[in-house]
Amino acid sequence: MKRELAIVGAGYVGLPLARVFAEAGLSTVLVESDAGRVAAINRGESYVEDVPPESLAPLVESEILSATTSYDHVSECDAVLIALPTPLTANREPDLSFVLSATATIGEQLREGQLVVLESTTYPGTTRDEILPVLQASGLTVGSGFFLAYSPERVDPGREDWTIQNTPKIIGGVTAACTERACALYGRALSSLVPVSSPEVAELTKLLENVFRSVNIALVNELAQLCSRMEIDVWEVIHASATKPFGFMSFKPGPGLGGHCLPVDPFYLAWKARQFDFYTEFVELAGKINENMPYFCLDRIAQALNDHEKSVRGSHIHLVGVAYKADVGDLRLSPALKLIDLLRAGGAELSYTDARVPALPEHGLESLELDEARGADCVCIVTAHSGVDYDTLAERAQLLVDFRNAVGGPTAAREHVWKL
């Protein structure tokens, strides 16, 4: 079967995107370097929670969706989407190596009339300054010989009300013709399109969305630290503030940011801004506050144990929830992993419960049944998955530190329950 669409990268963005296009009737091939992932997809097995096997398997069986480690099918496709990781280097600078390597390979076999769209989160100017020159080396002219656009992913893992199919899709082409071609493609599978004037606008739109969340989460994280010193319940303050029907948007504090976007995107913007002799101090400060939260949580655990005449060293501490957010099994940059490292460095004995994360092999831990946490010196709620009886957990725990306000509502007051 001739493939209409190639998606490079079969991760948390690429695989769900492929499913949506295939369900809309577009014959789709996923190009993925991980042979294990390719084999799983071609068996109809999914490793991404947002793509259940019962939805993937029929698409594979009907041959409208397949996966390969080879770029051989790319030249026959009318469109190629790039959905690869864009992490930070050790120096917190953008790492476009995955994207640029894929672009070079695509450029070697680019044919007239093809559409290429970058979906990966990046800084303004990437599509025009980095991707375009590589593709133009083919000798084709953008806007007529081939078409190039940027359309950022807007995936919120575990969410069912807003999905890829119905979340408005930002699309910015290098030329008007590029935008038109990209809109024609996405319009075949998605219900709402938002064309913008350029890829730079689309790139910065994605960063603004995530920086907005990062900054506001940093605000309440900083407030949580102040409230701890003032002995005021930050959760009650937020709950009361949220009763205002205008001018306030409720954000919740927590042990830190995780996932593939929020911990990374602010630094992309800050790096790009420095090229224009501009310093996004507000954005960078938010990043520092959020990155400090696991350390604040460590101090909070130490205070709670000290109040019960114990110390971190030698104590058995049981973590409830280790994924980066509730009701997913995604561990990418989860603050729980940093907290585990900090507690281990402090001499604690650790265990955890997370039904969505059966094991943490790099930490030598396996998820336990929650009942097995009864003997722990301290239980910490790090990620509040639904389906857990947190009130019963609080009753049975000797000492509980709740970083997510999962226990008893905003005004709960129990001597052995500590909050963020």
CSV table of C-alpha atoms in Angstrom, one decimal:
chain,number,residue,atom,x,y,z
A,1,MET,CA,0.0,0.0,0.0
A,2,LYS,CA,1.3,3.4,-1.0
A,3,ARG,CA,1.8,5.6,2.1
A,4,GLU,CA,0.3,9.2,2.0
A,5,LEU,CA,1.9,10.4,5.3
A,6,ALA,CA,5.2,9.7,7.1
A,7,ILE,CA,5.7,10.6,10.7
A,8,VAL,CA,9.3,10.6,11.9
A,9,GLY,CA,9.3,9.7,15.6
A,10,ALA,CA,6.9,7.2,17.2
A,11,GLY,CA,6.9,8.5,20.8
A,12,TYR,CA,4.3,10.3,22.9
A,13,VAL,CA,3.6,12.7,20.1
A,14,GLY,CA,4.2,10.7,16.9
A,15,LEU,CA,2.2,7.5,17.8
A,16,PRO,CA,-1.0,9.3,18.9
A,17,LEU,CA,-0.7,11.6,15.9
A,18,ALA,CA,-0.4,8.6,13.5
A,19,ARG,CA,-3.4,7.0,15.1
A,20,VAL,CA,-5.6,10.1,14.5
A,21,PHE,CA,-4.5,10.4,10.8
A,22,ALA,CA,-5.0,6.7,10.2
A,23,GLU,CA,-8.4,6.7,11.7
A,24,ALA,CA,-9.2,9.6,9.3
A,25,GLY,CA,-8.3,7.3,6.4
A,26,LEU,CA,-4.7,8.5,5.6
A,27,SER,CA,-2.3,5.6,5.0
A,28,THR,CA,0.5,6.4,7.5
A,29,VAL,CA,3.9,5.1,8.2
A,30,LEU,CA,5.9,5.8,11.4
A,31,VAL,CA,9.6,6.1,11.0
A,32,GLU,CA,11.3,5.1,14.3
A,33,SER,CA,14.9,4.3,15.2
A,34,ASP,CA,14.0,2.0,18.1
A,35,ALA,CA,13.5,-1.4,16.6
A,36,GLY,CA,11.6,-2.6,19.6
A,37,ARG,CA,9.0,0.1,19.3
A,38,VAL,CA,8.7,-0.7,15.6
A,39,ALA,CA,8.1,-4.3,16.2
A,40,ALA,CA,5.5,-3.5,18.9
A,41,ILE,CA,3.5,-1.2,16.7
A,42,ASN,CA,3.5,-3.7,13.8
A,43,ARG,CA,2.1,-6.3,16.3
A,44,GLY,CA,-0.6,-3.8,17.2
A,45,GLU,CA,0.8,-3.3,20.7
A,46,SER,CA,1.0,0.2,22.1
A,47,TYR,CA,3.5,1.5,24.7
A,48,VAL,CA,1.8,4.9,24.9
A,49,GLU,CA,-1.1,5.2,27.3
A,50,ASP,CA,-3.1,7.6,25.1
A,51,VAL,CA,-3.1,4.9,22.3
A,52,PRO,CA,-4.9,1.8,23.7
A,53,PRO,CA,-4.0,-1.4,21.9
A,54,GLU,CA,-7.7,-2.0,21.0
A,55,SER,CA,-7.5,1.2,18.9
A,56,LEU,CA,-4.1,0.5,17.4
A,57,ALA,CA,-4.5,-3.1,16.4
A,58,PRO,CA,-7.3,-2.7,13.9
A,59,LEU,CA,-5.3,0.0,12.1
A,60,VAL,CA,-2.3,-2.2,11.8
A,61,GLU,CA,-4.3,-5.2,10.7
A,62,SER,CA,-6.0,-3.2,8.0
A,63,GLU,CA,-2.5,-2.0,6.9
A,64,ILE,CA,-3.4,1.6,7.0
A,65,LEU,CA,-0.8,2.1,9.7
A,66,SER,CA,2.7,0.6,10.0
A,67,ALA,CA,6.1,1.3,11.4
A,68,THR,CA,9.6,1.0,10.1
A,69,THR,CA,13.2,1.9,11.0
A,70,SER,CA,13.9,2.9,7.4
A,71,TYR,CA,13.3,6.2,5.6
A,72,ASP,CA,12.6,4.3,2.4
A,73,HIS,CA,8.9,5.1,2.3
A,74,VAL,CA,9.4,8.8,2.9
A,75,SER,CA,9.9,9.8,-0.7
A,76,GLU,CA,6.6,8.3,-1.7
A,77,CYS,CA,4.6,10.2,0.9
A,78,ASP,CA,2.9,13.4,0.1
A,79,ALA,CA,3.7,14.8,3.6
A,80,VAL,CA,6.3,14.2,6.3
A,81,LEU,CA,5.8,15.2,9.9
A,82,ILE,CA,8.8,15.4,12.3
A,83,ALA,CA,7.9,14.6,15.9
A,84,LEU,CA,11.3,14.0,17.6
A,85,PRO,CA,12.6,15.0,21.0
A,86,THR,CA,14.2,18.4,21.4
A,87,PRO,CA,15.9,18.1,24.8
A,88,LEU,CA,18.4,20.5,26.5
A,89,THR,CA,22.1,19.9,26.7
A,90,ALA,CA,23.9,19.7,30.0
A,91,ASN,CA,24.4,23.5,29.7
A,92,ARG,CA,20.7,24.0,29.2
A,93,GLU,CA,21.0,24.9,25.5
A,94,PRO,CA,18.7,23.5,22.8
A,95,ASP,CA,19.7,20.2,21.4
A,96,LEU,CA,18.3,19.9,17.8
A,97,SER,CA,20.5,17.0,16.9
A,98,PHE,CA,17.6,14.5,16.5
A,99,VAL,CA,15.5,16.9,14.4
A,100,LEU,CA,18.4,18.0,12.2
A,101,SER,CA,19.6,14.5,11.6
A,102,ALA,CA,16.1,13.5,10.4
A,103,THR,CA,15.8,16.6,8.3
A,104,ALA,CA,19.0,15.8,6.5
A,105,THR,CA,17.8,12.3,5.7
A,106,ILE,CA,14.5,13.7,4.5
A,107,GLY,CA,16.2,16.3,2.4
A,108,GLU,CA,18.3,13.7,0.6
A,109,GLN,CA,15.1,12.2,-0.9
A,110,LEU,CA,12.8,15.3,-0.9
A,111,ARG,CA,10.7,15.3,-4.1
A,112,GLU,CA,8.7,18.0,-5.7
A,113,GLY,CA,5.4,18.8,-4.1
A,114,GLN,CA,6.1,17.3,-0.7
A,115,LEU,CA,5.0,18.9,2.5
A,116,VAL,CA,7.3,18.8,5.6
A,117,VAL,CA,6.0,19.9,9.0
A,118,LEU,CA,8.0,20.2,12.2
A,119,GLU,CA,5.9,19.4,15.3
A,120,SER,CA,8.7,19.3,17.9
A,121,THR,CA,8.8,22.1,20.5
A,122,THR,CA,11.6,24.5,19.7
A,123,TYR,CA,12.7,28.2,19.7
A,124,PRO,CA,11.5,30.8,17.3
A,125,GLY,CA,13.5,30.7,14.1
A,126,THR,CA,14.2,27.0,14.0
A,127,THR,CA,12.0,26.1,11.0
A,128,ARG,CA,13.2,29.0,8.9
A,129,ASP,CA,16.9,29.2,10.0
A,130,GLU,CA,17.7,25.5,10.6
A,131,ILE,CA,15.2,23.3,8.8
A,132,LEU,CA,14.7,25.3,5.6
A,133,PRO,CA,18.4,25.5,4.5
A,134,VAL,CA,18.8,21.8,4.8
A,135,LEU,CA,15.7,21.1,2.6
A,136,GLN,CA,16.6,23.8,0.1
A,137,ALA,CA,19.9,22.0,-0.5
A,138,SER,CA,17.8,19.6,-2.6
A,139,GLY,CA,17.5,22.3,-5.2
A,140,LEU,CA,13.8,22.7,-4.8
A,141,THR,CA,12.2,26.1,-3.9
A,142,VAL,CA,10.1,26.5,-0.8
A,143,GLY,CA,6.5,27.5,-1.5
A,144,SER,CA,6.4,25.9,-5.0
A,145,GLY,CA,8.9,23.0,-5.2
A,146,PHE,CA,8.2,21.9,-1.7
A,147,PHE,CA,6.3,23.2,1.3
A,148,LEU,CA,7.4,23.7,4.9
A,149,ALA,CA,5.5,24.6,8.1
A,150,TYR,CA,5.6,24.5,11.8
A,151,SER,CA,2.7,23.1,13.8
A,152,PRO,CA,3.4,22.5,17.5
A,153,GLU,CA,2.1,19.5,19.3
A,154,ARG,CA,-0.4,20.2,22.1
A,155,VAL,CA,-0.6,16.8,23.8
A,156,ASP,CA,-1.7,16.6,27.4
A,157,PRO,CA,-1.1,12.9,28.3
A,158,GLY,CA,-4.0,11.2,30.0
A,159,ARG,CA,-6.6,13.8,29.1
A,160,GLU,CA,-9.8,12.7,27.4
A,161,ASP,CA,-11.8,15.9,26.9
A,162,TRP,CA,-9.1,17.7,24.8
A,163,THR,CA,-7.4,15.3,22.4
A,164,ILE,CA,-5.2,15.7,19.3
A,165,GLN,CA,-8.4,15.5,17.2
A,166,ASN,CA,-10.3,18.4,18.8
A,167,THR,CA,-7.6,20.6,20.2
A,168,PRO,CA,-7.2,23.7,18.0
A,169,LYS,CA,-4.1,23.2,15.8
A,170,ILE,CA,-1.6,26.1,15.3
A,171,ILE,CA,-0.1,26.1,11.8
A,172,GLY,CA,2.5,28.5,10.5
A,173,GLY,CA,4.0,28.1,7.0
A,174,VAL,CA,7.2,29.6,5.6
A,175,THR,CA,5.0,31.0,2.8
A,176,ALA,CA,1.2,31.4,2.4
A,177,ALA,CA,1.2,28.4,0.1
A,178,CYS,CA,3.0,26.4,2.8
A,179,THR,CA,0.4,27.3,5.4
A,180,GLU,CA,-2.4,26.4,2.9
A,181,ARG,CA,-0.9,23.0,2.2
A,182,ALA,CA,-0.4,22.2,5.9
A,183,CYS,CA,-4.0,23.3,6.7
A,184,ALA,CA,-5.2,21.0,3.9
A,185,LEU,CA,-3.4,18.0,5.5
A,186,TYR,CA,-4.4,18.6,9.1
A,187,GLY,CA,-7.9,19.5,8.0
A,188,ARG,CA,-8.4,15.9,6.9
A,189,ALA,CA,-8.1,14.6,10.5
A,190,LEU,CA,-8.5,17.5,13.0
A,191,SER,CA,-11.6,19.5,13.7
A,192,SER,CA,-10.1,23.0,14.4
A,193,LEU,CA,-7.2,24.8,12.7
A,194,VAL,CA,-5.6,28.1,13.6
A,195,PRO,CA,-3.4,29.4,10.8
A,196,VAL,CA,-0.9,32.1,11.8
A,197,SER,CA,1.3,34.4,9.7
A,198,SER,CA,4.7,32.6,10.1
A,199,PRO,CA,6.5,29.6,11.7
A,200,GLU,CA,8.1,32.0,14.2
A,201,VAL,CA,4.6,33.0,15.5
A,202,ALA,CA,3.7,29.3,15.8
A,203,GLU,CA,7.0,28.5,17.5
A,204,LEU,CA,6.6,31.2,20.1
A,205,THR,CA,2.9,30.4,20.6
A,206,LYS,CA,3.9,27.0,21.8
A,207,LEU,CA,6.6,28.4,24.2
A,208,LEU,CA,4.2,31.0,25.6
A,209,GLU,CA,1.6,28.3,26.4
A,210,ASN,CA,4.1,26.4,28.5
A,211,VAL,CA,5.9,29.3,29.9
A,212,PHE,CA,2.5,30.7,31.1
A,213,ARG,CA,2.0,27.5,33.1
A,214,SER,CA,5.5,27.3,34.3
A,215,VAL,CA,5.5,30.9,35.6
A,216,ASN,CA,2.1,30.5,37.4
A,217,ILE,CA,3.1,27.2,38.9
A,218,ALA,CA,6.3,28.9,40.2
A,219,LEU,CA,4.2,31.6,41.7
A,220,VAL,CA,2.1,29.2,43.8
A,221,ASN,CA,5.2,27.1,44.6
A,222,GLU,CA,6.9,30.2,46.0
A,223,LEU,CA,3.7,31.1,47.9
A,224,ALA,CA,3.7,27.6,49.3
A,225,GLN,CA,7.2,28.0,50.7
A,226,LEU,CA,6.1,31.4,52.3
A,227,CYS,CA,3.0,29.9,53.7
A,228,SER,CA,5.0,27.1,55.3
A,229,ARG,CA,7.0,29.7,57.3
A,230,MET,CA,3.9,31.7,58.1
A,231,GLU,CA,2.0,28.6,59.2
A,232,ILE,CA,-0.9,29.3,56.7
A,233,ASP,CA,-2.5,26.6,54.7
A,234,VAL,CA,-1.6,27.5,51.1
A,235,TRP,CA,-4.3,25.1,49.8
A,236,GLU,CA,-7.0,26.9,51.7
A,237,VAL,CA,-5.7,30.2,50.3
A,238,ILE,CA,-5.9,28.9,46.8
A,239,HIS,CA,-9.3,27.3,47.3
A,240,ALA,CA,-10.6,30.6,48.7
A,241,SER,CA,-9.0,32.7,45.9
A,242,ALA,CA,-10.6,30.4,43.2
A,243,THR,CA,-14.1,31.4,44.4
A,244,LYS,CA,-13.5,34.8,42.6
A,245,PRO,CA,-15.4,34.5,39.3
A,246,PHE,CA,-13.1,36.8,37.4
A,247,GLY,CA,-9.4,37.9,37.3
A,248,PHE,CA,-8.0,34.7,38.9
A,249,MET,CA,-6.9,31.4,37.5
A,250,SER,CA,-6.2,28.6,39.9
A,251,PHE,CA,-2.8,26.8,39.8
A,252,LYS,CA,-1.6,24.2,42.2
A,253,PRO,CA,1.8,23.9,43.9
A,254,GLY,CA,3.6,20.6,43.9
A,255,PRO,CA,7.0,18.9,44.2
A,256,GLY,CA,8.2,20.2,40.9
A,257,LEU,CA,7.6,20.1,37.2
A,258,GLY,CA,7.9,17.0,35.0
A,259,GLY,CA,7.0,15.9,31.5
A,260,HIS,CA,8.5,16.7,28.1
A,261,CYS,CA,7.6,20.4,27.9
A,262,LEU,CA,7.2,22.5,31.1
A,263,PRO,CA,10.7,21.8,32.6
A,264,VAL,CA,12.4,22.5,29.2
A,265,ASP,CA,10.5,25.1,27.2
A,266,PRO,CA,11.3,28.2,29.4
A,267,PHE,CA,15.0,27.5,28.9
A,268,TYR,CA,14.5,27.4,25.1
A,269,LEU,CA,13.0,30.8,25.2
A,270,ALA,CA,15.7,32.2,27.5
A,271,TRP,CA,18.4,30.8,25.3
A,272,LYS,CA,17.0,32.4,22.2
A,273,ALA,CA,16.3,35.7,23.9
A,274,ARG,CA,20.0,36.1,24.8
A,275,GLN,CA,20.8,36.1,21.1
A,276,PHE,CA,18.9,39.4,21.0
A,277,ASP,CA,20.7,40.9,24.0
A,278,PHE,CA,17.5,40.3,26.0
A,279,TYR,CA,17.2,38.5,29.3
A,280,THR,CA,14.0,36.8,30.3
A,281,GLU,CA,14.7,37.1,34.0
A,282,PHE,CA,11.1,36.5,35.0
A,283,VAL,CA,10.9,33.3,33.0
A,284,GLU,CA,14.3,32.0,34.2
A,285,LEU,CA,13.4,32.8,37.8
A,286,ALA,CA,10.3,30.7,37.5
A,287,GLY,CA,12.4,27.8,36.2
A,288,LYS,CA,14.7,28.1,39.2
A,289,ILE,CA,11.8,28.2,41.7
A,290,ASN,CA,10.3,25.1,40.1
A,291,GLU,CA,13.6,23.2,40.0
A,292,ASN,CA,14.1,23.9,43.7
A,293,MET,CA,10.8,22.3,44.8
A,294,PRO,CA,12.2,18.8,45.3
A,295,TYR,CA,14.7,20.3,47.7
A,296,PHE,CA,12.0,22.1,49.6
A,297,CYS,CA,10.0,18.9,49.7
A,298,LEU,CA,13.1,17.1,51.2
A,299,ASP,CA,13.2,19.8,53.9
A,300,ARG,CA,9.5,19.4,54.6
A,301,ILE,CA,10.0,15.6,55.0
A,302,ALA,CA,12.9,16.2,57.4
A,303,GLN,CA,10.8,18.7,59.4
A,304,ALA,CA,8.0,16.2,59.7
A,305,LEU,CA,10.3,13.4,60.8
A,306,ASN,CA,12.1,15.7,63.2
A,307,ASP,CA,8.7,16.6,64.8
A,308,HIS,CA,8.2,12.9,65.4
A,309,GLU,CA,11.7,12.5,66.8
A,310,LYS,CA,13.2,10.8,63.8
A,311,SER,CA,15.6,11.8,61.0
A,312,VAL,CA,15.7,11.2,57.3
A,313,ARG,CA,18.8,9.0,57.8
A,314,GLY,CA,17.7,5.5,58.8
A,315,SER,CA,13.9,6.2,58.2
A,316,HIS,CA,11.8,4.1,55.9
A,317,ILE,CA,10.1,6.6,53.6
A,318,HIS,CA,7.4,5.3,51.2
A,319,LEU,CA,6.4,7.4,48.2
A,320,VAL,CA,2.9,7.3,46.7
A,321,GLY,CA,2.9,8.1,43.0
A,322,VAL,CA,6.1,8.6,41.1
A,323,ALA,CA,4.8,9.5,37.6
A,324,TYR,CA,5.2,13.2,36.7
A,325,LYS,CA,1.4,13.8,36.7
A,326,ALA,CA,-1.7,12.1,37.9
A,327,ASP,CA,-3.3,9.2,36.0
A,328,VAL,CA,-0.4,8.6,33.6
A,329,GLY,CA,2.7,6.3,33.8
A,330,ASP,CA,5.0,8.9,32.2
A,331,LEU,CA,8.3,9.3,34.2
A,332,ARG,CA,10.0,11.9,32.0
A,333,LEU,CA,11.7,14.4,34.3
A,334,SER,CA,9.4,13.4,37.1
A,335,PRO,CA,10.2,15.4,40.3
A,336,ALA,CA,9.7,12.1,42.2
A,337,LEU,CA,12.9,10.8,40.7
A,338,LYS,CA,14.9,13.8,41.9
A,339,LEU,CA,13.3,13.4,45.4
A,340,ILE,CA,14.3,9.7,45.4
A,341,ASP,CA,17.9,10.7,44.7
A,342,LEU,CA,17.8,13.3,47.5
A,343,LEU,CA,16.3,11.0,50.0
A,344,ARG,CA,18.8,8.3,49.2
A,345,ALA,CA,21.6,10.7,49.6
A,346,GLY,CA,20.2,11.6,53.0
A,347,GLY,CA,20.3,8.0,54.1
A,348,ALA,CA,16.7,7.0,53.8
A,349,GLU,CA,15.3,3.6,53.1
A,350,LEU,CA,12.9,3.9,50.2
A,351,SER,CA,9.9,2.2,48.7
A,352,TYR,CA,7.0,3.3,46.5
A,353,THR,CA,3.6,2.6,45.2
A,354,ASP,CA,2.4,3.5,41.7
A,355,ALA,CA,0.2,1.1,39.8
A,356,ARG,CA,1.1,2.9,36.6
A,357,VAL,CA,4.8,2.5,37.1
A,358,PRO,CA,5.5,-1.1,38.0
A,359,ALA,CA,9.3,-0.7,38.4
A,360,LEU,CA,12.1,1.8,38.7
A,361,PRO,CA,15.0,-0.4,37.6
A,362,GLU,CA,17.6,2.4,37.6
A,363,HIS,CA,16.7,2.9,41.3
A,364,GLY,CA,16.4,-0.8,42.1
A,365,LEU,CA,12.8,-0.4,43.2
A,366,GLU,CA,9.5,-2.1,42.4
A,367,SER,CA,6.0,-0.8,43.1
A,368,LEU,CA,4.5,-2.3,46.3
A,369,GLU,CA,0.9,-2.7,47.3
A,370,LEU,CA,-0.2,0.2,49.3
A,371,ASP,CA,-0.9,-1.9,52.4
A,372,GLU,CA,2.8,-2.7,52.5
A,373,ALA,CA,3.5,0.9,53.3
A,374,ARG,CA,1.9,0.6,56.8
A,375,GLY,CA,5.2,0.1,58.6
A,376,ALA,CA,6.9,3.1,56.9
A,377,ASP,CA,8.2,5.9,59.2
A,378,CYS,CA,6.8,8.4,56.7
A,379,VAL,CA,4.5,8.2,53.7
A,380,CYS,CA,4.7,10.9,51.0
A,381,ILE,CA,2.1,11.6,48.4
A,382,VAL,CA,4.1,12.8,45.5
A,383,THR,CA,1.6,12.2,42.6
A,384,ALA,CA,-2.1,11.8,43.4
A,385,HIS,CA,-3.4,9.2,41.0
A,386,SER,CA,-7.2,8.8,41.1
A,387,GLY,CA,-8.6,5.6,42.6
A,388,VAL,CA,-6.5,5.7,45.8
A,389,ASP,CA,-8.3,6.0,49.1
A,390,TYR,CA,-6.1,8.8,50.5
A,391,ASP,CA,-8.2,9.3,53.7
A,392,THR,CA,-7.7,5.7,54.6
A,393,LEU,CA,-4.0,6.0,53.8
A,394,ALA,CA,-3.8,9.0,56.2
A,395,GLU,CA,-5.5,7.1,58.9
A,396,ARG,CA,-3.1,4.1,58.7
A,397,ALA,CA,0.1,6.0,58.2
A,398,GLN,CA,2.3,6.9,61.2
A,399,LEU,CA,3.3,10.1,59.5
A,400,LEU,CA,2.1,11.5,56.1
A,401,VAL,CA,3.5,14.3,54.1
A,402,ASP,CA,1.0,15.3,51.4
A,403,PHE,CA,2.5,17.3,48.5
A,404,ARG,CA,-0.7,17.3,46.5
A,405,ASN,CA,-3.4,18.1,49.0
A,406,ALA,CA,-4.9,14.7,48.4
A,407,VAL,CA,-6.0,14.2,52.0
A,408,GLY,CA,-9.1,15.7,53.5
A,409,GLY,CA,-9.6,18.8,51.5
A,410,PRO,CA,-8.0,22.3,52.0
A,411,THR,CA,-9.0,22.7,55.6
A,412,ALA,CA,-8.0,19.3,57.0
A,413,ALA,CA,-5.9,19.4,60.2
A,414,ARG,CA,-4.4,16.2,61.6
A,415,GLU,CA,-1.3,16.3,63.7
A,416,HIS,CA,0.4,13.4,61.8
A,417,VAL,CA,-0.5,14.9,58.3
A,418,TRP,CA,1.8,17.5,56.9
A,419,LYS,CA,1.2,19.5,53.7
A,420,LEU,CA,3.4,21.2,51.2
